[in-house]
mmCIF file of C-alpha atoms in Angstrom:
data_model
loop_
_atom_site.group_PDB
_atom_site.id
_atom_site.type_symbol
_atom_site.label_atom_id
_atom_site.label_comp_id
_atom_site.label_asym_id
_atom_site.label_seq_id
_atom_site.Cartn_x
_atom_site.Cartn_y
_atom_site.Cartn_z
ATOM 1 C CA UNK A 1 177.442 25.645 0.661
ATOM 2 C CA UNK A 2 180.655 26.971 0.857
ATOM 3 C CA UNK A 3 182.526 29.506 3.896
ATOM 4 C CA UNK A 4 181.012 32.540 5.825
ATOM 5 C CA UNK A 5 181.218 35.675 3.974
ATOM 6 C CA UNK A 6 181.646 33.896 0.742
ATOM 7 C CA UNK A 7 179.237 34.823 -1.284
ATOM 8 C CA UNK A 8 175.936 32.491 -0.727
ATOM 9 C CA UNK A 9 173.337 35.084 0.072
ATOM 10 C CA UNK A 10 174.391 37.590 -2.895
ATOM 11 C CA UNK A 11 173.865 34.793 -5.293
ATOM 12 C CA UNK A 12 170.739 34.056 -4.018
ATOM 13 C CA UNK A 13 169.585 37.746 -4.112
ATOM 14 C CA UNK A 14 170.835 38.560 -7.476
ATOM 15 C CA UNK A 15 169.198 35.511 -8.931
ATOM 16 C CA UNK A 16 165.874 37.354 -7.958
ATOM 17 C CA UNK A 17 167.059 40.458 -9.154
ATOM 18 C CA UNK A 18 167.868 38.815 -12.553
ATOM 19 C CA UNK A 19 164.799 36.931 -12.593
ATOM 20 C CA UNK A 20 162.877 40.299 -12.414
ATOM 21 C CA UNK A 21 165.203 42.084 -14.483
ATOM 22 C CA UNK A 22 164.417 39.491 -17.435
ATOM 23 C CA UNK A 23 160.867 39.304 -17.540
ATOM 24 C CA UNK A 24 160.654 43.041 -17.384
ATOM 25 C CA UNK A 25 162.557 42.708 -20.651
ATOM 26 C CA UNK A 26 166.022 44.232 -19.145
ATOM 27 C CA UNK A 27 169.207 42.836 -19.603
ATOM 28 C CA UNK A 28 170.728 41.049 -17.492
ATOM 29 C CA UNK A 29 174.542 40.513 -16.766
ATOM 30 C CA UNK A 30 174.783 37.321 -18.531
ATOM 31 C CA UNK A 31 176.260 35.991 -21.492
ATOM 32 C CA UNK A 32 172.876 34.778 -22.245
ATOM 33 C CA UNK A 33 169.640 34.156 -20.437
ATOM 34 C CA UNK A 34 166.988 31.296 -20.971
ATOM 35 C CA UNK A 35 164.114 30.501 -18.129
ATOM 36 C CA UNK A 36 160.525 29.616 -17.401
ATOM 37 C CA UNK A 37 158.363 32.670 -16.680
ATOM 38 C CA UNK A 38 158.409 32.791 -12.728
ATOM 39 C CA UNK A 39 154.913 33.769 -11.185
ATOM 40 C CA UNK A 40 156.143 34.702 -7.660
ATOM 41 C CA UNK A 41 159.428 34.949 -6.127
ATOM 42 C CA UNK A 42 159.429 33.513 -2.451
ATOM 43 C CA UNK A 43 162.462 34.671 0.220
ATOM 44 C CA UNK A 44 163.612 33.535 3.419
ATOM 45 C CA UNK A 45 166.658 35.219 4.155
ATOM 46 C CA UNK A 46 168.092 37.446 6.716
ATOM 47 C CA UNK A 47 167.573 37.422 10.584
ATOM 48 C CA UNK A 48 165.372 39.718 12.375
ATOM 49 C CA UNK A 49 162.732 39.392 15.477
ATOM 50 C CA UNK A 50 159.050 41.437 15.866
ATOM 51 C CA UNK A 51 159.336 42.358 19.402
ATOM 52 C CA UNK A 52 156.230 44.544 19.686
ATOM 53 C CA UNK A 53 154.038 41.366 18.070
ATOM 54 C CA UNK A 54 156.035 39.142 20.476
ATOM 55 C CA UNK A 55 157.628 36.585 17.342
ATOM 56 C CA UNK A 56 161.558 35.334 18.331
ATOM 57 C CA UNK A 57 163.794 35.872 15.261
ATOM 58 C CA UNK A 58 163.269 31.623 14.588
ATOM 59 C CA UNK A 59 159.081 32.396 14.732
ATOM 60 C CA UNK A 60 159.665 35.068 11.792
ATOM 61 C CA UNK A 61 162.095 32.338 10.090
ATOM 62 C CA UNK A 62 159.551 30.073 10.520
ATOM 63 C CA UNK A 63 156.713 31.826 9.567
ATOM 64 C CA UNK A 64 158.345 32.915 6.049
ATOM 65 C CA UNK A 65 159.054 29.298 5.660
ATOM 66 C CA UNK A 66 155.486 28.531 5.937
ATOM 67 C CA UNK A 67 153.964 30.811 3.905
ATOM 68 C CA UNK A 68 156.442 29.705 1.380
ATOM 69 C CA UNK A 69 155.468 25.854 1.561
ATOM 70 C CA UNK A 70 151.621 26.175 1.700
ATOM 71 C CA UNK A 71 151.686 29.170 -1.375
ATOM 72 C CA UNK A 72 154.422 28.326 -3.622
ATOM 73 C CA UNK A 73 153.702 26.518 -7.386
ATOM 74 C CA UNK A 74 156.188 24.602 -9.648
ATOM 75 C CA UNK A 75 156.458 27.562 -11.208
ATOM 76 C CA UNK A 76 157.913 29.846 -8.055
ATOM 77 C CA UNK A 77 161.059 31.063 -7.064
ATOM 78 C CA UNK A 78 162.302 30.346 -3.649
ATOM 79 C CA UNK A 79 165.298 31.300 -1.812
ATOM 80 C CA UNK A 80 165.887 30.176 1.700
ATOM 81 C CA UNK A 81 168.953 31.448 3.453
ATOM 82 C CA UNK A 82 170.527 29.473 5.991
ATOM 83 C CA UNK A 83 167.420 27.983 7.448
ATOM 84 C CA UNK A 84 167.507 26.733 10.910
ATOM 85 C CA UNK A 85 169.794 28.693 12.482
ATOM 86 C CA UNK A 86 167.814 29.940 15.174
ATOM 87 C CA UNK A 87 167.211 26.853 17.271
ATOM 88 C CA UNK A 88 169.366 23.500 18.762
ATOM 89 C CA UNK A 89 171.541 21.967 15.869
ATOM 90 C CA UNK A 90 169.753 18.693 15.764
ATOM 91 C CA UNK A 91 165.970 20.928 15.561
ATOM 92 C CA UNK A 92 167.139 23.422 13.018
ATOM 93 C CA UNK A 93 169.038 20.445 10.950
ATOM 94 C CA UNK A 94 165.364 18.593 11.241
ATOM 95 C CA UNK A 95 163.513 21.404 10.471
ATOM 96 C CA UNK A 96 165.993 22.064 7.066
ATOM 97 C CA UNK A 97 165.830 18.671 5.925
ATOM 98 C CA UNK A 98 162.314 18.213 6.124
ATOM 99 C CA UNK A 99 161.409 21.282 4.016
ATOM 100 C CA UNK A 100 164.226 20.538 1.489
ATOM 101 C CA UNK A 101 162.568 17.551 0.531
ATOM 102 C CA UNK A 102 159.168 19.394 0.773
ATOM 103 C CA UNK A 103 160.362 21.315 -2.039
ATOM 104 C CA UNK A 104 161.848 18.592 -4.143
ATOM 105 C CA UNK A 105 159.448 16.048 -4.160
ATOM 106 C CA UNK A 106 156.399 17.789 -3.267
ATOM 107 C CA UNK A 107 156.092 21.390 -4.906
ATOM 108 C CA UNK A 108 159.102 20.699 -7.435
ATOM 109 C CA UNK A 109 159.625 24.636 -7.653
ATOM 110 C CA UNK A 110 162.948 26.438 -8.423
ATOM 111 C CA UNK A 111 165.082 26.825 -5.416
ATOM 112 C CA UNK A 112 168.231 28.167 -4.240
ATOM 113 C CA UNK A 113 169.169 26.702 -0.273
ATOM 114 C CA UNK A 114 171.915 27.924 1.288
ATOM 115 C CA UNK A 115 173.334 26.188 4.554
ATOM 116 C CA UNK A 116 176.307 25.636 6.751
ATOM 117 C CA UNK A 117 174.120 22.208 7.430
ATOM 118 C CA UNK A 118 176.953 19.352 6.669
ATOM 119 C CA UNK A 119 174.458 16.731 7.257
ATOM 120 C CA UNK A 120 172.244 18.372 4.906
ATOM 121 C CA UNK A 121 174.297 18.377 2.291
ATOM 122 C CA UNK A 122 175.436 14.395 2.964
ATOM 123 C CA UNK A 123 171.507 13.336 3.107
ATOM 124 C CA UNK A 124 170.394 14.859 -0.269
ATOM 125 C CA UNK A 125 173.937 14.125 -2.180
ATOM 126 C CA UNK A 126 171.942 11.218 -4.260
ATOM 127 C CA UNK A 127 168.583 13.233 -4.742
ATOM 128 C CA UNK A 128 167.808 13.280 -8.305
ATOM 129 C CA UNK A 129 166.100 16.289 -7.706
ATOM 130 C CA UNK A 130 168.626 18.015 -5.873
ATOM 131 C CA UNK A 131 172.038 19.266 -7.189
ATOM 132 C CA UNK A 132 175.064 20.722 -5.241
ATOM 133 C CA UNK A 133 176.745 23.648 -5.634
ATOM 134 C CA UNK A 134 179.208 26.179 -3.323
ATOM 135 C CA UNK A 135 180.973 29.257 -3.447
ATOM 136 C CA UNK A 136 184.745 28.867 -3.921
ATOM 137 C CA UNK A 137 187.544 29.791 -1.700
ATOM 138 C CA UNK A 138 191.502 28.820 -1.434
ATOM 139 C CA UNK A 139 192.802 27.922 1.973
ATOM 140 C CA UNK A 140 196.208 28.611 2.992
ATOM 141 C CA UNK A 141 198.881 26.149 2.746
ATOM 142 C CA UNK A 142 201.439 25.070 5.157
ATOM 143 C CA UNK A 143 205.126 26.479 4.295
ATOM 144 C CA UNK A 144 208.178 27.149 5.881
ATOM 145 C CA UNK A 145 207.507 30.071 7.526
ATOM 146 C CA UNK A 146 204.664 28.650 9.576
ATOM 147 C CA UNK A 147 204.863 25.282 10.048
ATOM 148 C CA UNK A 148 206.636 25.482 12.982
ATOM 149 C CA UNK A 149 204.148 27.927 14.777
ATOM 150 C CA UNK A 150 201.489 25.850 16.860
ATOM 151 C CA UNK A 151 198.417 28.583 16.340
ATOM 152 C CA UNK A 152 198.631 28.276 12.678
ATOM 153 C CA UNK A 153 195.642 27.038 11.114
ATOM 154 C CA UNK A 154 194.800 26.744 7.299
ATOM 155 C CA UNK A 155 191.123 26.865 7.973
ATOM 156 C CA UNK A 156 191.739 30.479 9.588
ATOM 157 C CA UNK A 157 193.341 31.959 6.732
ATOM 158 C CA UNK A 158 191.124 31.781 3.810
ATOM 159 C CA UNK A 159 190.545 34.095 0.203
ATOM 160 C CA UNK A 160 186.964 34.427 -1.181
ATOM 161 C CA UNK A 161 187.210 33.556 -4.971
ATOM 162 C CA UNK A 162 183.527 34.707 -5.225
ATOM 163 C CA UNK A 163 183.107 32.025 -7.946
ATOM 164 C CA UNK A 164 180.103 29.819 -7.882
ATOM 165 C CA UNK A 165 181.204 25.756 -8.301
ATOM 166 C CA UNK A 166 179.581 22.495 -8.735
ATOM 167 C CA UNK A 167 179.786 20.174 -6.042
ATOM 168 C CA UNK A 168 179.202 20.932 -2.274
ATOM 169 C CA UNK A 169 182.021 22.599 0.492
ATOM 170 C CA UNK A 170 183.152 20.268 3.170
ATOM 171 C CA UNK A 171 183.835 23.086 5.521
ATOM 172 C CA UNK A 172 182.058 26.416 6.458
ATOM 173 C CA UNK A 173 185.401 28.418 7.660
ATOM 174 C CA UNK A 174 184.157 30.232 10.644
ATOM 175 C CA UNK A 175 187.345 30.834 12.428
ATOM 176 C CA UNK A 176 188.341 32.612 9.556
ATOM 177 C CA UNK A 177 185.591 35.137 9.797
ATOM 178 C CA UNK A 178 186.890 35.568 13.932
ATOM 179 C CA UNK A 179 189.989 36.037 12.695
ATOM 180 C CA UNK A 180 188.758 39.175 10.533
ATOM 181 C CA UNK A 181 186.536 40.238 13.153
ATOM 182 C CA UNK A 182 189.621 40.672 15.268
ATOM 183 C CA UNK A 183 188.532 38.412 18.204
ATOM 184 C CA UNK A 184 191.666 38.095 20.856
ATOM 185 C CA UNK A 185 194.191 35.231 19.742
ATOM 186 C CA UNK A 186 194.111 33.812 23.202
ATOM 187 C CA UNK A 187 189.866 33.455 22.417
ATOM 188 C CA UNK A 188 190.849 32.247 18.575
ATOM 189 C CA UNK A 189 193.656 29.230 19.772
ATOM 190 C CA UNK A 190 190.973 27.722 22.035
ATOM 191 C CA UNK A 191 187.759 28.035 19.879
ATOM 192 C CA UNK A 192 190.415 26.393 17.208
ATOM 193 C CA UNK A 193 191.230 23.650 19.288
ATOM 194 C CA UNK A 194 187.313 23.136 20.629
ATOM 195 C CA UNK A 195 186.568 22.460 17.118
ATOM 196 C CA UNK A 196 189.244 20.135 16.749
ATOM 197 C CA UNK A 197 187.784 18.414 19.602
ATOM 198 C CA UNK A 198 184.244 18.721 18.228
ATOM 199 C CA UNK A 199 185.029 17.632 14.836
ATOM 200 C CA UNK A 200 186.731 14.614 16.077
ATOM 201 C CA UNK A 201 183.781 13.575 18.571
ATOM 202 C CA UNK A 202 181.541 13.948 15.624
ATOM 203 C CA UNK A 203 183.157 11.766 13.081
ATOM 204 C CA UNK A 204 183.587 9.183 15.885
ATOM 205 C CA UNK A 205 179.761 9.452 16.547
ATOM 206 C CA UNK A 206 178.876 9.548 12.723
ATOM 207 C CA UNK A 207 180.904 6.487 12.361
ATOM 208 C CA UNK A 208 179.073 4.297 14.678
ATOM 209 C CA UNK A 209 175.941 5.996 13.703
ATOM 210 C CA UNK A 210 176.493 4.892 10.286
ATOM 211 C CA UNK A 211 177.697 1.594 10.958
ATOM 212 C CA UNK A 212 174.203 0.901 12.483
ATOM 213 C CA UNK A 213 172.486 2.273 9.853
ATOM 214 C CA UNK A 214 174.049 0.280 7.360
ATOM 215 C CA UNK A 215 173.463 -2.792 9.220
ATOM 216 C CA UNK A 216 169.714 -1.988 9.374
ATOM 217 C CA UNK A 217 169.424 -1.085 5.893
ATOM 218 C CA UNK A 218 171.292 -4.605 5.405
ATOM 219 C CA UNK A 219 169.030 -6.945 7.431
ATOM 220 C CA UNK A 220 165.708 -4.951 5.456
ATOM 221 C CA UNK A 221 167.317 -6.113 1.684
ATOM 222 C CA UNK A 222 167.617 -9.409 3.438
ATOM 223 C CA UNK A 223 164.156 -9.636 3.933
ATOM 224 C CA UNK A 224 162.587 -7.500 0.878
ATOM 225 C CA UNK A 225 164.822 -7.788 -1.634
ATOM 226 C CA UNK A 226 166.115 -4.137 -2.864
ATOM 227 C CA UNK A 227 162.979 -2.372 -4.133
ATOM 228 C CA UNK A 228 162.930 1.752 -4.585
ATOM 229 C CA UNK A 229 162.615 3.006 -1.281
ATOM 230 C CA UNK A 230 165.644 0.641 0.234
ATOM 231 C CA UNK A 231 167.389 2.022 -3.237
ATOM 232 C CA UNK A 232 166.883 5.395 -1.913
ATOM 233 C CA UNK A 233 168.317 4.487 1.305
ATOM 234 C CA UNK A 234 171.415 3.065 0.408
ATOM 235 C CA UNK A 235 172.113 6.449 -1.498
ATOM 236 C CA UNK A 236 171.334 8.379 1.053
ATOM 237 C CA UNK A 237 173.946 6.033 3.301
ATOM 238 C CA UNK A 238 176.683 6.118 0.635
ATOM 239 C CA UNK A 239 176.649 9.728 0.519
ATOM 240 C CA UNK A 240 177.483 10.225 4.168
ATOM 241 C CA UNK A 241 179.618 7.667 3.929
ATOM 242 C CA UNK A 242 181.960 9.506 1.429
ATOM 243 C CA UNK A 243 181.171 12.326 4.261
ATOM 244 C CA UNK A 244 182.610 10.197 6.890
ATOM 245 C CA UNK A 245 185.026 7.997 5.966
ATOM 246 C CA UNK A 246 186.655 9.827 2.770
ATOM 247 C CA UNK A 247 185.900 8.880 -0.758
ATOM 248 C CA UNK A 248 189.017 6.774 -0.894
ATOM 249 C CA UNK A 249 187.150 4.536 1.497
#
């Protein structure tokens, strides 16, 4: 994770380019280098359409997608690249989660997933196969000069450290990137405050939504006991719960 224009899809190409650059016997620009061999390098990344076959940019993202889940091996390479994007929220976020854990419980390759996908990142928080990393970034702080002005906004004024972190990003800082594409300010102060608006239906959703998950998952260890898959569960549950609620909570 981490914000737009931060860095995600260079890492992800690089690490191909290193990968091939190594087991040519190149250097690479590392410190120093130690992998598997790789037998095929599989991409998803980028947006474009095939008008004159008649395929929608999300058919092509698809269709990559697929090729990479029926001929990848544990010993692949895969980088997907914001996948989803093309489609409703709640499809694309469906579609993303679904071949995440494709790849970490069924094919068990190497892969690098980039995503602006929250949820995604809150579902597969406790996967043992999955680890979380994001590209850094400092946000402006409030000071004297503009804490007074009522279109200031931290989350619009934001440097790229271009430094690759553990742990994921809690936001994907897209009003920043309007800000540098020079949108109008009158269009920037009301997408600002219709994400305030959005973010705080959201959490008020994900709240209840969580609250009835929880209860579920409570009435099943009632009856079962907690075996593996409840186990699973209730990881899943307490990651979106730090999500949610804050990890103070």
């Amino acid at each position: 994770t981490g914000p737009n224009m931060g860095g995600k899809s260079t890492v992800l190409r690089q690490t191909c380019i290193c990968i091939i650059m190594a087991q040519l016997g190149c250097m690479v620009p590392a410190t120093k280098c130690r992998l598997s061999p790789v037998d095929r390098i599989f991409t998803r990344i980028g947006a474009s359409d095939n008008i004159l076959q008649g395929q929608s940019t999300f058919f092509v993202e698809l269709s990559e997608t697929s090729t990479i889940l029926h001929e990848a091996t544990p010993h692949s390479l895969v980088i997907l690249d914001e996948l989803g994007r093309g489609t409703s929220t709640f499809d694309g976020v469906a579609i993303a989660s679904s071949v995440v854990q494709k790849l970490a419980e069924d094919l068990g390759c190497r892969t690098m997933f980039a995503t602006h996908y929250h949820s995604l990142v809150d579902e597969f928080s406790s996967h043992p196969n999955v680890s979380m990393a994001n590209m850094a970034c400092k946000v402006a702080e409030e000071s004297e000069v503009n804490r007074n002005d009522e279109n200031f906004d931290a989350d619009s004024n934001v440097m790229f450290l271009y430094k690759l972190h553990g742990g994921p990003c809690s936001k994907s800082y897209g009003l920043n990137v309007a800000r540098l594409a020079r949108l109008p300010p009158d269009v920037l102060n009301t997408a600002r405050a219709k994400s305030k608006q959005f973010e705080a239906a959201m959490v008020s959703v994900a709240k209840e939504s969580l609250l009835a998950a929880i209860l579920r998952l409570a009435e099943e260890i009632k009856e079962k006991g907690l075996n593996p898959t409840l186990e699973k569960k209730y990881q899943t549950l307490l990651g979106q719960a730090r999500s949610v609620l804050g990890k103070e909570k």
